Short mmCIF file of C-alpha atoms and ligand atoms in Angstrom, two decimals:
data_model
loop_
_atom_site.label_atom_id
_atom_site.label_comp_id
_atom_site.label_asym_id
_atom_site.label_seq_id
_atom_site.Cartn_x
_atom_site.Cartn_y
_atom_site.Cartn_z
CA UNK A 1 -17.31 41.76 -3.35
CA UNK A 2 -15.59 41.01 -0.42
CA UNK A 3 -11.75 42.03 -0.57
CA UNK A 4 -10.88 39.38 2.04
CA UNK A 5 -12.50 37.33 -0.55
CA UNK A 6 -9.94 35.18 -1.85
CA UNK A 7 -9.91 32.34 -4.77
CA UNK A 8 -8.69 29.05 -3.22
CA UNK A 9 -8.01 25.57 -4.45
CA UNK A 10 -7.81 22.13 -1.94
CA UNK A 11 -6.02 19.53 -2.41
CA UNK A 12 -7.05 16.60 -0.07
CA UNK A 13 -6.91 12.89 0.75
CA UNK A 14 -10.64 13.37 2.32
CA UNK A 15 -10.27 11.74 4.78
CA UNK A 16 -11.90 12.82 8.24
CA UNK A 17 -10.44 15.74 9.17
CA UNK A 18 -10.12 16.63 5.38
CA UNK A 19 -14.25 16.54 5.31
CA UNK A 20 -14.10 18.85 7.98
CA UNK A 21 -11.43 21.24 6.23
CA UNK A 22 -13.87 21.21 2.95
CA UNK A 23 -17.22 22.07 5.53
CA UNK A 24 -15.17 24.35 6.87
CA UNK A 25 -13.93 26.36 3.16
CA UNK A 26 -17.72 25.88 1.85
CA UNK A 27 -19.41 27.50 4.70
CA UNK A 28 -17.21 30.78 4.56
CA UNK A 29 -18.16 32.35 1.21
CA UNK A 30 -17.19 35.63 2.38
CA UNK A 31 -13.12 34.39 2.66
CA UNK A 32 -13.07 31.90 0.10
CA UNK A 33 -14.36 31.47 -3.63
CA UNK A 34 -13.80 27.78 -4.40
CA UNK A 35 -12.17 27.49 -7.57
CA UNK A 36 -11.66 23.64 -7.03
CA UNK A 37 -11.01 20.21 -5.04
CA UNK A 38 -7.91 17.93 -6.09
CA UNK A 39 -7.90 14.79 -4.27
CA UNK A 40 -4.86 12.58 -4.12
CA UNK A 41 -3.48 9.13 -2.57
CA UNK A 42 -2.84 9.31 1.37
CA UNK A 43 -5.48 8.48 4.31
CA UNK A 44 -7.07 5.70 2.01
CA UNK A 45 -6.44 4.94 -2.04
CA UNK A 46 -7.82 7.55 -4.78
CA UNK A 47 -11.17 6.02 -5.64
CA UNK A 48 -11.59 6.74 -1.75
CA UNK A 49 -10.23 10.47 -1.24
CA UNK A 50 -12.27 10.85 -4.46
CA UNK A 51 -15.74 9.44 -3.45
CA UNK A 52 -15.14 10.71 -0.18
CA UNK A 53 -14.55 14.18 -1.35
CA UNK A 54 -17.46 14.01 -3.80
CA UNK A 55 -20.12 12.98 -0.49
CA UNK A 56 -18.36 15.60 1.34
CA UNK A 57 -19.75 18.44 -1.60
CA UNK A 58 -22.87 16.38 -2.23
CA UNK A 59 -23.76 16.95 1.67
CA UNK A 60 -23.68 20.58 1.36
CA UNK A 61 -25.58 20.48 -2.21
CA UNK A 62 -22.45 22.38 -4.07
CA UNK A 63 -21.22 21.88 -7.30
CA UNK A 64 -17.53 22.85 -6.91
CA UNK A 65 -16.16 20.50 -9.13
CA UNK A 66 -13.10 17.91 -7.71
CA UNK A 67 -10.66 17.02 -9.59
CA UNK A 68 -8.98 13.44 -9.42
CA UNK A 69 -5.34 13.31 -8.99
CA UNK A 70 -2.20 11.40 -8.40
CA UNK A 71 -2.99 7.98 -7.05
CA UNK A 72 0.74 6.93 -5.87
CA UNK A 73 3.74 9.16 -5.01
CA UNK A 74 6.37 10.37 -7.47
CA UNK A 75 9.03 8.12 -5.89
CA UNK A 76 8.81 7.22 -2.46
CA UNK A 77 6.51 3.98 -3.83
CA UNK A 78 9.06 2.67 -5.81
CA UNK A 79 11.61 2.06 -2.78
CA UNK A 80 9.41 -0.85 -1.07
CA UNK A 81 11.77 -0.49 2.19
CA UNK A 82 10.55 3.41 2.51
CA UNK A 83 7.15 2.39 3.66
CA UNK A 84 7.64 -0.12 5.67
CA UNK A 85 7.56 1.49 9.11
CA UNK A 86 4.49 3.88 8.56
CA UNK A 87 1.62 3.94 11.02
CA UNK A 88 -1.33 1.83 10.66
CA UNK A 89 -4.64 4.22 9.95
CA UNK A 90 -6.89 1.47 11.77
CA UNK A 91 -6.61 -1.24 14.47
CA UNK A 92 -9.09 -4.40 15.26
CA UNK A 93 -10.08 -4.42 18.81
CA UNK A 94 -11.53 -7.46 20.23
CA UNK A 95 -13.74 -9.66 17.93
CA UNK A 96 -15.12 -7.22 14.98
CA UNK A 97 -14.95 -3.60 16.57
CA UNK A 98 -11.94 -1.92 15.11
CA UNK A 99 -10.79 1.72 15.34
CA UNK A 100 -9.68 3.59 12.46
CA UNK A 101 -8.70 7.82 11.66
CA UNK A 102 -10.53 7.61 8.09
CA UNK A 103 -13.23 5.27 7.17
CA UNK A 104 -12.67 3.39 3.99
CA UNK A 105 -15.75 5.66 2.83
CA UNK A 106 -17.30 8.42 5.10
CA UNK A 107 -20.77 7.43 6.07
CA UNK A 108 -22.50 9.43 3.94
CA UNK A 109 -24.93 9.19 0.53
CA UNK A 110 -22.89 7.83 -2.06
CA UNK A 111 -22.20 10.45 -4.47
CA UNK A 112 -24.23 11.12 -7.63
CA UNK A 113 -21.84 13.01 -9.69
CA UNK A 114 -18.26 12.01 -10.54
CA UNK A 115 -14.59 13.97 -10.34
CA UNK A 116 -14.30 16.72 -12.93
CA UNK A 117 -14.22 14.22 -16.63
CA UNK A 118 -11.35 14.85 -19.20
CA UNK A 119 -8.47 15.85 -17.20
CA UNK A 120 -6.27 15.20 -13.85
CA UNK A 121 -5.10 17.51 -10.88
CA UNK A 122 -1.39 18.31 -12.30
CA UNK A 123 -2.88 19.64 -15.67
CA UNK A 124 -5.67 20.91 -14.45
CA UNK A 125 -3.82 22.94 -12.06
CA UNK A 126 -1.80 24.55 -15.39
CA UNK A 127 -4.87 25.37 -16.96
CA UNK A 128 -7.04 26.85 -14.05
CA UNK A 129 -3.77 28.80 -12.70
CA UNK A 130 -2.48 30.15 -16.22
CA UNK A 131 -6.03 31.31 -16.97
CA UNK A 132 -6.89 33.07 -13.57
CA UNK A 133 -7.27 36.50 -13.93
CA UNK A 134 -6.66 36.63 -9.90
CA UNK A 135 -3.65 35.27 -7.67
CA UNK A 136 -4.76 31.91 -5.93
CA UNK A 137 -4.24 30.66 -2.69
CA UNK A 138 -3.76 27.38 -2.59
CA UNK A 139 -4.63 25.10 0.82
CA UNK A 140 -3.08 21.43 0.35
CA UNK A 141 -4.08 19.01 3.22
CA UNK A 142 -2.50 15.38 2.21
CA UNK A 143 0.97 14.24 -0.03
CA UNK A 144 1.79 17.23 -1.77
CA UNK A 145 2.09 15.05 -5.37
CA UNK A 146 -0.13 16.97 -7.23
CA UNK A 147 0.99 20.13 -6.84
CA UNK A 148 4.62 18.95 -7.28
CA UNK A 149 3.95 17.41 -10.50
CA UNK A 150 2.24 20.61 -11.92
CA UNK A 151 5.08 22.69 -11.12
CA UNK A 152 7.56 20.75 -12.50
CA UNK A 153 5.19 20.69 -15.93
CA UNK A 154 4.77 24.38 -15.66
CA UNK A 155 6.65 26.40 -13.54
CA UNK A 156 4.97 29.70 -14.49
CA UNK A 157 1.91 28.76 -12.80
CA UNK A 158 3.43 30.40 -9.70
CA UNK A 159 3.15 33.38 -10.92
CA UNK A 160 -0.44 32.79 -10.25
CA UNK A 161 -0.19 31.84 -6.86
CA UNK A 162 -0.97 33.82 -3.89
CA UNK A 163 0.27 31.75 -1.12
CA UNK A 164 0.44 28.26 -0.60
CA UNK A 165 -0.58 26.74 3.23
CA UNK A 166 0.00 23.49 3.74
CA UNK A 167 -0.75 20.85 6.58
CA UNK A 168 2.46 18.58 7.09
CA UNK A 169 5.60 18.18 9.06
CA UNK A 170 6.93 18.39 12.50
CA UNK A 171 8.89 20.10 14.11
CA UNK A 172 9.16 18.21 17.47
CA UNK A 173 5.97 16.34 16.91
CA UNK A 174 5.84 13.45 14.32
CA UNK A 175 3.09 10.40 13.40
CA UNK A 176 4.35 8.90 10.47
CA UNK A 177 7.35 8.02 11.90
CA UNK A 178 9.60 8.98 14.68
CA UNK A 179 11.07 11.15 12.05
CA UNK A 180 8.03 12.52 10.47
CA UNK A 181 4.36 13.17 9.64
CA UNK A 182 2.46 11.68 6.95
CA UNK A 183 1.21 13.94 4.44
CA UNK A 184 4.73 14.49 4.03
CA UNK A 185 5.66 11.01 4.86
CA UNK A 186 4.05 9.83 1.80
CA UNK A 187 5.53 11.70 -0.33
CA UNK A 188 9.05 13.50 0.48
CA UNK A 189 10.24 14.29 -2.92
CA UNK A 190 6.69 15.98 -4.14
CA UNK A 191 6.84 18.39 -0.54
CA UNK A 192 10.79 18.97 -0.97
CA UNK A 193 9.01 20.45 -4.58
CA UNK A 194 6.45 22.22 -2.46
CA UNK A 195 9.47 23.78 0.06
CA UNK A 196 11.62 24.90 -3.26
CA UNK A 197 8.21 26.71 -4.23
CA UNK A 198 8.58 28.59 -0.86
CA UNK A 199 11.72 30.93 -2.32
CA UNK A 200 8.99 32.38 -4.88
CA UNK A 201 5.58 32.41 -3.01
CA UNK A 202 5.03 32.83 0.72
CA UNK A 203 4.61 29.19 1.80
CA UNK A 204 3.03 29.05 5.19
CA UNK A 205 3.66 24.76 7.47
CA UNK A 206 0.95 24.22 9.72
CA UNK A 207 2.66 21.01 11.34
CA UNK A 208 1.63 18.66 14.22
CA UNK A 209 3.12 21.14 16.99
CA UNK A 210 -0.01 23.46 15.69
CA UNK A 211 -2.58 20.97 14.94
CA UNK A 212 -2.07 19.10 17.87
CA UNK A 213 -3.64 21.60 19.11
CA UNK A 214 -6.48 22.26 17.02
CA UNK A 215 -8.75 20.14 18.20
CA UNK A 216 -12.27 18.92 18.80
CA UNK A 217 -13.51 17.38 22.34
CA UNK A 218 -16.51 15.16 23.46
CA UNK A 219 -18.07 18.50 24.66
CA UNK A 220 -17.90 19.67 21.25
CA UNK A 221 -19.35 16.39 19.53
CA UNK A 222 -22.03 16.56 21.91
CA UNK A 223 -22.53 20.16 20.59
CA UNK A 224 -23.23 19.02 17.15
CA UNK A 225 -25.23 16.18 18.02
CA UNK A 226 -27.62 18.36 19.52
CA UNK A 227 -28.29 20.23 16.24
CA UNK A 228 -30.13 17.43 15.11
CA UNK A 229 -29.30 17.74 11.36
CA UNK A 230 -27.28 16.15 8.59
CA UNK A 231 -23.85 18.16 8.96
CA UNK A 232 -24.10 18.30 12.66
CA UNK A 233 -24.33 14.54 13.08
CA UNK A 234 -21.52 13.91 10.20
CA UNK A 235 -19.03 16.73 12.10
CA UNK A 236 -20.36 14.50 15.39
CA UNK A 237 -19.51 11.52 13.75
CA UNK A 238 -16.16 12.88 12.52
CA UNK A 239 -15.02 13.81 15.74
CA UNK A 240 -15.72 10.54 17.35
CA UNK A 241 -14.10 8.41 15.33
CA UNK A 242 -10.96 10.44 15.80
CA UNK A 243 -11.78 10.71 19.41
CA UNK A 244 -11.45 7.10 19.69
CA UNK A 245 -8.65 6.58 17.10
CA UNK A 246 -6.19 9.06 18.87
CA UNK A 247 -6.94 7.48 22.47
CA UNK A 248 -6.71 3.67 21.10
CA UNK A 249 -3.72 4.28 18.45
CA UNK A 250 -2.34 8.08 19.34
CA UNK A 251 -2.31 9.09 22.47
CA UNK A 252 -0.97 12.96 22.46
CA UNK A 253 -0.58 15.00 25.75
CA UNK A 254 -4.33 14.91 27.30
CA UNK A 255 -7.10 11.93 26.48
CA UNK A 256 -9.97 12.45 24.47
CA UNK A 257 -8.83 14.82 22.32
CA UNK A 258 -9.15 15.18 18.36
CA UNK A 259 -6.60 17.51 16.18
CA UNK A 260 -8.30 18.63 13.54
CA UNK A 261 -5.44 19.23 11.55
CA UNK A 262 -6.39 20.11 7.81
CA UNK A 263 -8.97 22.53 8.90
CA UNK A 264 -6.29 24.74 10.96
CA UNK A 265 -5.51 26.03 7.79
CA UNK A 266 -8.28 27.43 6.12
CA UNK A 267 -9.11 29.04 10.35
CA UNK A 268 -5.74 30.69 9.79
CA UNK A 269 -6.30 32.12 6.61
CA UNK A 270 -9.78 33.58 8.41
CA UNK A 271 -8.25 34.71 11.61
CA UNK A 272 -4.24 34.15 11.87
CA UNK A 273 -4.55 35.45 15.77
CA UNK A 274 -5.58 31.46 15.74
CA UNK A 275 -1.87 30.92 15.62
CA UNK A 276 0.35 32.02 18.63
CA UNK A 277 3.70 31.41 17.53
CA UNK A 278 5.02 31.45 14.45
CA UNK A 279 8.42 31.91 12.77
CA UNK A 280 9.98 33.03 9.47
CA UNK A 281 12.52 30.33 8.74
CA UNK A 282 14.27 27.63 6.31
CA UNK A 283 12.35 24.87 5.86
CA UNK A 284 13.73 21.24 4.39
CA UNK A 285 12.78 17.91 3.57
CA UNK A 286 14.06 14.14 4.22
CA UNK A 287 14.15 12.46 1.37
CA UNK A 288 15.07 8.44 1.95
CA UNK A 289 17.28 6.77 4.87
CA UNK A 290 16.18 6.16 8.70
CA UNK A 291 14.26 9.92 8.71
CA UNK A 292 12.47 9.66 5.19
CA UNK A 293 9.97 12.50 5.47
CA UNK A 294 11.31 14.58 8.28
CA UNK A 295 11.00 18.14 8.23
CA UNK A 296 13.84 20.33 9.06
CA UNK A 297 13.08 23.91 10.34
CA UNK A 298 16.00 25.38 10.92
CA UNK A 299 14.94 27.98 13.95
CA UNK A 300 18.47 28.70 15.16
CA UNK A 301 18.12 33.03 15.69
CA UNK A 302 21.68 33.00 13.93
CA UNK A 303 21.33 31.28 10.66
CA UNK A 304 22.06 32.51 7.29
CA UNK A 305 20.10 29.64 5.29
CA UNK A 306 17.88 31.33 3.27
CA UNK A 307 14.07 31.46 4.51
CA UNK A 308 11.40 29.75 2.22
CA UNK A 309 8.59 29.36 4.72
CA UNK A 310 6.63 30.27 7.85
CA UNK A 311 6.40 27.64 10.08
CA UNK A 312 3.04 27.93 12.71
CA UNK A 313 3.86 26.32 16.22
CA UNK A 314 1.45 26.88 18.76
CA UNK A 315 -2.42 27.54 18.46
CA UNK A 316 -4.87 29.72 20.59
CA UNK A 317 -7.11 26.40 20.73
CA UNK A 318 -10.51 27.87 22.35
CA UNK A 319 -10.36 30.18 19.50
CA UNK A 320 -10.00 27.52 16.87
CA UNK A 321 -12.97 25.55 18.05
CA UNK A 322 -15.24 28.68 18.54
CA UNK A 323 -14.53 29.32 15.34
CA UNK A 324 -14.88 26.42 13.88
CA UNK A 325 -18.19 25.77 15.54
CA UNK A 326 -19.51 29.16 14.38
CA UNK A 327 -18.71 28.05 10.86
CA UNK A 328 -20.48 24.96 10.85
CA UNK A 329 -23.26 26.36 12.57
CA UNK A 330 -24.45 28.17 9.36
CA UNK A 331 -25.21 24.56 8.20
CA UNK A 332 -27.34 23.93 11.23
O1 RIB B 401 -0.68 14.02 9.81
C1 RIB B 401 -1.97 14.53 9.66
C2 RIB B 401 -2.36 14.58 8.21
O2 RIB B 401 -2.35 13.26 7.68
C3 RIB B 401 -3.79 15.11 7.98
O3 RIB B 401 -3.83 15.82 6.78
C4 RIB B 401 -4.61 13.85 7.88
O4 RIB B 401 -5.78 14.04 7.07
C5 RIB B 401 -3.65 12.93 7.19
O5 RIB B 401 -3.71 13.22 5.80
CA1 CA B 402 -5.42 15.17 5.06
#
C-alpha cells in the first residue's frame, strides 16, 4: 500500500466549498483512506450539512459512512449578543433572484442512505480513534465543535492523531467579522479546544490569507462544464454560485474569483509546495467581546510564547487549481 497513504477523517458543514473538499479527498485514494465524514452546524443547520454531505458521497457512489454531529456550538449560542453581527450567507437581489455561498441543499439527488445510525461525531470520534491501529489525520473544514467535545470526553484519543489541519482564522483577512472568520466565528471556545490540542499534535491553520487564494475562476467553471458529466457540472455549478456570491456579497482583491477554502487542505496534505509561506508560531483564540472569534498568531521573530501551530499564509494558486482540476478529472 501506498506509504503516503494516510487514514483521514472530515469534519464539515458541506456546504459548497466543503462538497468540493469531500470530491477532492474521494478522488485521491492513493493519499487518503477515508475512515469517515462528521458533519456539524455552520454554512446552513445540521439536517443540511448532513443531507448535503450524504448527496455529496451518493454522487461519487461511495459508502464512507458520515457521521452526524453537533448541531449548535458549545457556548457561543447561548450569548444571543455574540451573533449578532455575523455575515449573511445569502442576499435577495431584485424581485426573486437571490445570491447565496451554500444552497439550503446542493442541487443534487436527494440521498438514499442516512448518517451513520446509533451514535454522534464526539463519541464516535472516541471509538474510531481509540480503536485505530494507525495514527489519523484529521482535516476539519467548519466550527470545530465536534472535535472539541470529543477531546474534552477523551483526551487520549490524541494519542491517535497524526496531525490535525484545519480551515479557519485570519490573520489579516477576516469574513465573519472584522475580527474574524467563521468556522471559527461560530464557535470560539470549541477552536480555542482545537489550538490547546496544537501543544500535543502538529496542528497545521489554513486561514483566509491562504484560501483567498485558492481559488476557482470562470475559465475554470467553463473547464468543467465542458466535461459534460455529473461531477463536472456539480464542481461547475459550485464554482458559480460562489463566483457570484463573492462578487455580490465579498468582494476580495480581483472580481470573479472563488476561494475554495476547505479543499486547500486536503491539496496541502498532497503537495505542501501548494503553500508559499508558512510559519511555526503561537496561535490563540477570541473568545467573547468586540473580536469574538479572532485569531491571534503571534508572528513577532522575538517571542517566547510557546508554538502550538503552523499557520499557512500565502498559496502558489496556479498550482492549486491544476491540481485540483487533475483530481476531479478522474471523475470525468
Ligand atoms: O470562512 C470560510 C469557511 O466558512 C469555509 O469552511 C466555508 O465552508 C465556511 O464554512
Ligand atoms: Ca466549511
Amino acid at each position: 500500500m501506498n506509504p503516503q497513504r494516510r487514514p483521514l477523517i472530515l469534519d464539515v458543514d458541506t456546504g459548497s466549498d466543503d462538497a468540493l473538499a469531500i470530491l477532492t479527498a474521494l478522488l485521491s485514494p492513493e493519499y487518503f483512506e477515508v475512515l469517515g465524514i462528521c458533519t456539524v452546524h455552520g454554512n446552513r443547520p445540521l439536517p443540511n450539512t448532513t443531507e448535503n454531505t450524504l448527496r455529496v458521497v451518493q454522487l461519487l457512489g461511495s459508502d464512507v459512512p458520515v457521521i452526524q454531529g453537533c448541531a449548535k456550538p458549545i457556548v457561543a449560542g447561548i450569548d444571543k449578543l455574540r451573533g449578532m453581527r455575523a455575515r449573511a450567507n445569502e442576499k435577495q437581489l431584485n424581485g426573486q433572484e437571490k445570491v447565496a455561498y451554500h444552497a439550503e441543499y446542493l442541487d443534487l439527488p436527494p440521498a438514499l442512505r442516512g448518517p451513520l445510525p446509533g451514535t454522534r461525531a464526539p463519541l464516535w470520534y472516541i471509538d474510531t480513534l481509540m480503536k485505530a491501529d494507525r495514527k489519523v489525520t484529521l482535516v476539519m473544514v467548519g466550527p470545530l465543535t465536534n472535535f472539541a467535545l470529543a477531546y474534552r470526553i477523551e483526551p487520549r484519543i490524541l494519542e491517535h492523531v497524526e496531525e490535525i489541519v484545519i480551515m479557519g482564522g485570519g490573520h489579516d483577512q477576516h469574513n465573519a467579522t472584522g475580527a474574524s472568520e467563521f468556522n471559527i466565528f461560530m464557535d470560539p471556545e470549541a477552536a480555542a479546544v482545537v489550538f490547546e490540542c496544537g501543544e500535543h499534535v502538529p496542528l497545521t491553520v489554513m486561514p483566509l490569507d491562504a484560501t483567498h487564494h485558492a481559488n476557482m475562476r470562470p475559465r475554470h467553471e467553463a473547464i468543467f462544464r465542458s466535461w459534460g458529466s455529473a461531477v463536472g457540472d456539480f464542481v461547475a455549478e459550485m464554482i458559480r454560485d460562489r463566483l457570484d456570491a463573492y462578487n455580490v456579497m465579498q468582494p476580495l482583491h480581483e472580481p470573479d474569483i472563488a476561494p475554495i477554502h476547505d479543499a486547500l487542505c486536503l491539496i496541502y496534505l498532497i503537495d505542501q509546495s501548494v503553500i508559499t509561506l508558512k510559519k511555526r508560531v503561537r496561535g490563540d483564540v477570541v473568545c467573547g467581546g468586540i473580536a469574538d472569534g479572532a485569531t491571534l498568531f503571534d508572528t513577532r521573530y522575538f517571542t517566547d510564547a510557546p508554538k502550538n501551530c503552523t499557520v499557512c499564509l500565502a498559496t502558489d494558486e496556479d498550482k492549486f487549481a491544476s491540481l485540483l482540476i487533475e483530481i476531479f478529472s478522474r471523475a470525468k
